Amino acid sequence: MNIKSNIRKLTYVFIVLFVLLSGGLVYWQVGVSAQVTSNIHNSRHCLPDSAPMRGRIFDRNGVLLAESVPSTTGCGYIRKYSEPSLAGLIGYYVDPTLPATGLEAQYNTYLSGQVGVTALDNQLNQLLHRPPVGDDIYLTIDVRIQRAVVADFAKDVAPTDNVNVFQTNRGAAIVEDPHTGEILAMYSSPGYDP
């Protein structure tokens, strides 16, 4: 009889310990998870599988213009831009603590996944402690036309009066579809490399 009562007491102790442990896990993973993840001493945000995955930027034909790649320092992602001539339009993004420019700033809420198609998925990702994922955006820019504008912009122009020669590497050019108003190419020189 004494053994059965000891087993029953141990069973109750294990049930109480299980309930306390489960309650503690729920408290840390749901109740205060935002405070734990935003703590500056928490280095998990630097891991590539925990850092936010920013959306990609494509041209009208699906050519990749901007994407996030894992950082060589091991802390999150860095933005990689494939078309330097579009730096003035696309802008740049470094991290959430620094201001973005251009389309990176204009569409930040979509690219970071705060609104748009992935917003609901990111609510689930936050609950499951997975990194948020941003939406991809497609521009009306056509990279083939953009490259043609850049190539023509750099060509020397013969002087009209055969005397005065002016630099041709400064200025801006925009190519627009007159029927729809879509911007097909946009270039400004001198520019910068993001």
mmCIF file of C-alpha atoms in Angstrom:
data_model
loop_
_atom_site.group_PDB
_atom_site.id
_atom_site.type_symbol
_atom_site.label_atom_id
_atom_site.label_comp_id
_atom_site.label_asym_id
_atom_site.label_seq_id
_atom_site.Cartn_x
_atom_site.Cartn_y
_atom_site.Cartn_z
ATOM 1 C CA MET A 1 0.000 0.000 0.000
ATOM 2 C CA ASN A 2 2.858 2.332 0.797
ATOM 3 C CA ILE A 3 4.426 1.818 -2.687
ATOM 4 C CA LYS A 4 1.127 2.696 -4.442
ATOM 5 C CA SER A 5 0.747 5.919 -2.477
ATOM 6 C CA ASN A 6 4.365 6.877 -3.211
ATOM 7 C CA ILE A 7 3.802 6.272 -6.949
ATOM 8 C CA ARG A 8 0.619 8.380 -6.814
ATOM 9 C CA LYS A 9 2.480 11.196 -5.040
ATOM 10 C CA LEU A 10 5.295 11.070 -7.617
ATOM 11 C CA THR A 11 2.719 11.158 -10.430
ATOM 12 C CA TYR A 12 1.162 14.310 -8.944
ATOM 13 C CA VAL A 13 4.594 15.888 -8.551
ATOM 14 C CA PHE A 14 5.437 15.142 -12.212
ATOM 15 C CA ILE A 15 2.089 16.572 -13.366
ATOM 16 C CA VAL A 16 2.646 19.760 -11.345
ATOM 17 C CA LEU A 17 6.217 20.082 -12.681
ATOM 18 C CA PHE A 18 4.982 19.502 -16.255
ATOM 19 C CA VAL A 19 2.302 22.199 -15.889
ATOM 20 C CA LEU A 20 4.839 24.659 -14.423
ATOM 21 C CA LEU A 21 7.377 23.938 -17.164
ATOM 22 C CA SER A 22 4.722 24.294 -19.894
ATOM 23 C CA GLY A 23 3.501 27.551 -18.364
ATOM 24 C CA GLY A 24 7.065 28.895 -18.277
ATOM 25 C CA LEU A 25 7.624 27.995 -21.922
ATOM 26 C CA VAL A 26 4.371 29.663 -22.976
ATOM 27 C CA TYR A 27 5.285 32.750 -20.950
ATOM 28 C CA TRP A 28 8.724 33.119 -22.590
ATOM 29 C CA GLN A 29 7.679 32.162 -26.143
ATOM 30 C CA VAL A 30 4.370 34.028 -26.363
ATOM 31 C CA GLY A 31 4.005 36.445 -23.473
ATOM 32 C CA VAL A 32 7.346 38.255 -23.539
ATOM 33 C CA SER A 33 8.829 37.070 -26.848
ATOM 34 C CA ALA A 34 8.916 40.590 -28.319
ATOM 35 C CA GLN A 35 10.970 41.862 -25.363
ATOM 36 C CA VAL A 36 13.368 38.920 -25.561
ATOM 37 C CA THR A 37 13.973 39.262 -29.307
ATOM 38 C CA SER A 38 14.415 43.047 -29.171
ATOM 39 C CA ASN A 39 16.936 42.889 -26.312
ATOM 40 C CA ILE A 40 20.282 44.328 -27.494
ATOM 41 C CA HIS A 41 22.146 41.504 -25.757
ATOM 42 C CA ASN A 42 20.271 38.873 -27.784
ATOM 43 C CA SER A 43 22.578 37.945 -30.664
ATOM 44 C CA ARG A 44 20.032 35.714 -32.454
ATOM 45 C CA HIS A 45 18.999 38.618 -34.722
ATOM 46 C CA CYS A 46 22.481 38.413 -36.268
ATOM 47 C CA LEU A 47 22.044 34.839 -37.430
ATOM 48 C CA PRO A 48 21.039 34.538 -41.113
ATOM 49 C CA ASP A 49 18.118 32.258 -40.217
ATOM 50 C CA SER A 50 16.785 34.827 -37.710
ATOM 51 C CA ALA A 51 17.405 38.098 -39.562
ATOM 52 C CA PRO A 52 14.595 39.608 -41.640
ATOM 53 C CA MET A 53 14.678 38.568 -45.309
ATOM 54 C CA ARG A 54 13.935 41.708 -47.309
ATOM 55 C CA GLY A 55 11.966 41.350 -50.548
ATOM 56 C CA ARG A 56 13.667 41.413 -53.934
ATOM 57 C CA ILE A 57 13.280 44.053 -56.652
ATOM 58 C CA PHE A 58 12.832 42.981 -60.297
ATOM 59 C CA ASP A 59 12.470 44.798 -63.592
ATOM 60 C CA ARG A 60 9.421 44.280 -65.835
ATOM 61 C CA ASN A 61 10.959 41.120 -67.394
ATOM 62 C CA GLY A 62 11.908 39.467 -64.099
ATOM 63 C CA VAL A 63 15.574 40.519 -64.122
ATOM 64 C CA LEU A 64 16.828 40.723 -60.539
ATOM 65 C CA LEU A 65 17.860 44.272 -59.561
ATOM 66 C CA ALA A 66 18.191 44.015 -55.745
ATOM 67 C CA GLU A 67 18.309 41.135 -53.280
ATOM 68 C CA SER A 68 19.425 40.288 -49.759
ATOM 69 C CA VAL A 69 22.402 37.952 -49.408
ATOM 70 C CA PRO A 70 23.880 36.545 -46.183
ATOM 71 C CA SER A 71 26.463 38.886 -44.691
ATOM 72 C CA THR A 72 30.096 37.820 -44.699
ATOM 73 C CA THR A 73 30.333 38.984 -41.066
ATOM 74 C CA GLY A 74 27.665 36.455 -40.086
ATOM 75 C CA CYS A 75 25.241 39.121 -38.880
ATOM 76 C CA GLY A 76 22.040 39.055 -40.942
ATOM 77 C CA TYR A 77 21.840 40.057 -44.594
ATOM 78 C CA ILE A 78 23.236 42.779 -46.807
ATOM 79 C CA ARG A 79 21.593 44.258 -49.894
ATOM 80 C CA LYS A 80 23.184 43.491 -53.274
ATOM 81 C CA TYR A 81 22.341 45.657 -56.298
ATOM 82 C CA SER A 82 22.976 44.328 -59.801
ATOM 83 C CA GLU A 83 22.427 47.490 -61.884
ATOM 84 C CA PRO A 84 24.487 50.468 -60.637
ATOM 85 C CA SER A 85 22.907 52.802 -63.210
ATOM 86 C CA LEU A 86 19.599 52.497 -61.324
ATOM 87 C CA ALA A 87 21.085 53.615 -57.983
ATOM 88 C CA GLY A 88 19.304 56.959 -58.124
ATOM 89 C CA LEU A 89 15.931 55.244 -58.612
ATOM 90 C CA ILE A 90 16.231 52.157 -56.401
ATOM 91 C CA GLY A 91 18.287 53.881 -53.712
ATOM 92 C CA TYR A 92 19.842 51.736 -51.025
ATOM 93 C CA TYR A 93 19.030 49.950 -47.762
ATOM 94 C CA VAL A 94 21.593 49.182 -45.074
ATOM 95 C CA ASP A 95 19.649 48.079 -41.987
ATOM 96 C CA PRO A 96 16.535 49.099 -40.021
ATOM 97 C CA THR A 97 18.459 51.627 -37.923
ATOM 98 C CA LEU A 98 19.608 53.701 -40.926
ATOM 99 C CA PRO A 99 17.276 55.512 -43.323
ATOM 100 C CA ALA A 100 16.759 53.959 -46.745
ATOM 101 C CA THR A 101 16.518 56.013 -49.943
ATOM 102 C CA GLY A 102 14.678 55.796 -53.265
ATOM 103 C CA LEU A 103 12.294 52.921 -53.886
ATOM 104 C CA GLU A 104 13.858 51.037 -50.962
ATOM 105 C CA ALA A 105 12.387 53.742 -48.689
ATOM 106 C CA GLN A 106 9.139 54.266 -50.627
ATOM 107 C CA TYR A 107 8.199 50.576 -50.556
ATOM 108 C CA ASN A 108 9.882 49.702 -47.259
ATOM 109 C CA THR A 109 6.670 48.377 -45.681
ATOM 110 C CA TYR A 110 6.212 45.920 -48.574
ATOM 111 C CA LEU A 111 9.878 44.938 -48.877
ATOM 112 C CA SER A 112 10.118 44.326 -45.122
ATOM 113 C CA GLY A 113 6.845 42.346 -45.007
ATOM 114 C CA GLN A 114 4.931 44.706 -42.707
ATOM 115 C CA VAL A 115 2.085 44.959 -45.245
ATOM 116 C CA GLY A 116 1.226 43.107 -48.425
ATOM 117 C CA VAL A 117 0.941 39.447 -49.268
ATOM 118 C CA THR A 118 3.440 38.217 -46.668
ATOM 119 C CA ALA A 119 2.090 40.297 -43.749
ATOM 120 C CA LEU A 120 -0.183 37.514 -42.480
ATOM 121 C CA ASP A 121 2.557 34.919 -42.909
ATOM 122 C CA ASN A 122 4.886 37.147 -40.904
ATOM 123 C CA GLN A 123 2.425 37.180 -37.998
ATOM 124 C CA LEU A 124 2.765 33.393 -37.941
ATOM 125 C CA ASN A 125 6.539 33.674 -38.402
ATOM 126 C CA GLN A 126 6.728 35.973 -35.368
ATOM 127 C CA LEU A 127 4.718 33.532 -33.273
ATOM 128 C CA LEU A 128 6.991 30.661 -34.359
ATOM 129 C CA HIS A 129 10.155 32.799 -33.928
ATOM 130 C CA ARG A 130 11.046 32.668 -37.601
ATOM 131 C CA PRO A 131 12.431 35.689 -39.450
ATOM 132 C CA PRO A 132 9.989 37.897 -41.355
ATOM 133 C CA VAL A 133 9.999 37.713 -45.149
ATOM 134 C CA GLY A 134 9.261 40.694 -47.392
ATOM 135 C CA ASP A 135 7.320 40.949 -50.637
ATOM 136 C CA ASP A 136 9.031 41.167 -54.004
ATOM 137 C CA ILE A 137 8.243 44.182 -56.177
ATOM 138 C CA TYR A 138 8.341 44.520 -59.960
ATOM 139 C CA LEU A 139 9.208 47.818 -61.621
ATOM 140 C CA THR A 140 8.215 49.074 -65.073
ATOM 141 C CA ILE A 141 11.917 49.579 -65.792
ATOM 142 C CA ASP A 142 13.330 47.455 -68.634
ATOM 143 C CA VAL A 143 17.013 46.702 -67.991
ATOM 144 C CA ARG A 144 17.729 46.267 -71.717
ATOM 145 C CA ILE A 145 16.512 49.806 -72.439
ATOM 146 C CA GLN A 146 18.318 51.076 -69.321
ATOM 147 C CA ARG A 147 21.623 49.646 -70.533
ATOM 148 C CA ALA A 148 21.101 51.140 -74.010
ATOM 149 C CA VAL A 149 20.483 54.573 -72.460
ATOM 150 C CA VAL A 150 23.642 54.266 -70.326
ATOM 151 C CA ALA A 151 25.724 53.196 -73.359
ATOM 152 C CA ASP A 152 24.408 56.049 -75.514
ATOM 153 C CA PHE A 153 24.833 58.545 -72.689
ATOM 154 C CA ALA A 154 28.561 57.837 -72.505
ATOM 155 C CA LYS A 155 29.210 58.333 -76.242
ATOM 156 C CA ASP A 156 31.012 61.453 -77.367
ATOM 157 C CA VAL A 157 28.942 63.913 -79.343
ATOM 158 C CA ALA A 158 30.502 65.917 -82.156
ATOM 159 C CA PRO A 159 30.285 69.669 -81.592
ATOM 160 C CA THR A 160 27.564 71.335 -83.620
ATOM 161 C CA ASP A 161 29.649 74.384 -84.450
ATOM 162 C CA ASN A 162 32.977 72.511 -84.743
ATOM 163 C CA VAL A 163 34.408 74.817 -82.053
ATOM 164 C CA ASN A 164 32.706 74.379 -78.694
ATOM 165 C CA VAL A 165 32.982 70.956 -77.058
ATOM 166 C CA PHE A 166 30.949 70.184 -73.948
ATOM 167 C CA GLN A 167 31.108 67.223 -71.614
ATOM 168 C CA THR A 168 28.419 64.668 -72.419
ATOM 169 C CA ASN A 169 28.673 62.627 -69.238
ATOM 170 C CA ARG A 170 26.456 64.912 -67.146
ATOM 171 C CA GLY A 171 22.688 65.142 -67.110
ATOM 172 C CA ALA A 172 19.643 62.898 -66.929
ATOM 173 C CA ALA A 173 17.518 60.842 -69.303
ATOM 174 C CA ILE A 174 14.092 59.272 -68.920
ATOM 175 C CA VAL A 175 12.467 56.859 -71.384
ATOM 176 C CA GLU A 176 8.697 56.616 -71.027
ATOM 177 C CA ASP A 177 6.012 54.627 -72.847
ATOM 178 C CA PRO A 178 3.778 57.383 -74.256
ATOM 179 C CA HIS A 179 0.704 55.133 -74.310
ATOM 180 C CA THR A 180 0.773 53.982 -70.694
ATOM 181 C CA GLY A 181 3.060 56.472 -68.933
ATOM 182 C CA GLU A 182 5.295 53.643 -67.666
ATOM 183 C CA ILE A 183 8.905 54.612 -67.019
ATOM 184 C CA LEU A 184 11.068 52.191 -69.032
ATOM 185 C CA ALA A 185 14.486 53.666 -68.198
ATOM 186 C CA MET A 186 15.798 56.381 -65.932
ATOM 187 C CA TYR A 187 19.412 57.465 -65.757
ATOM 188 C CA SER A 188 21.247 60.310 -64.082
ATOM 189 C CA SER A 189 24.946 61.081 -64.349
ATOM 190 C CA PRO A 190 27.075 61.440 -62.350
ATOM 191 C CA GLY A 191 25.605 58.721 -60.179
ATOM 192 C CA TYR A 192 26.820 56.611 -57.271
ATOM 193 C CA ASP A 193 27.352 52.943 -56.519
ATOM 194 C CA PRO A 194 25.089 51.822 -53.644
#
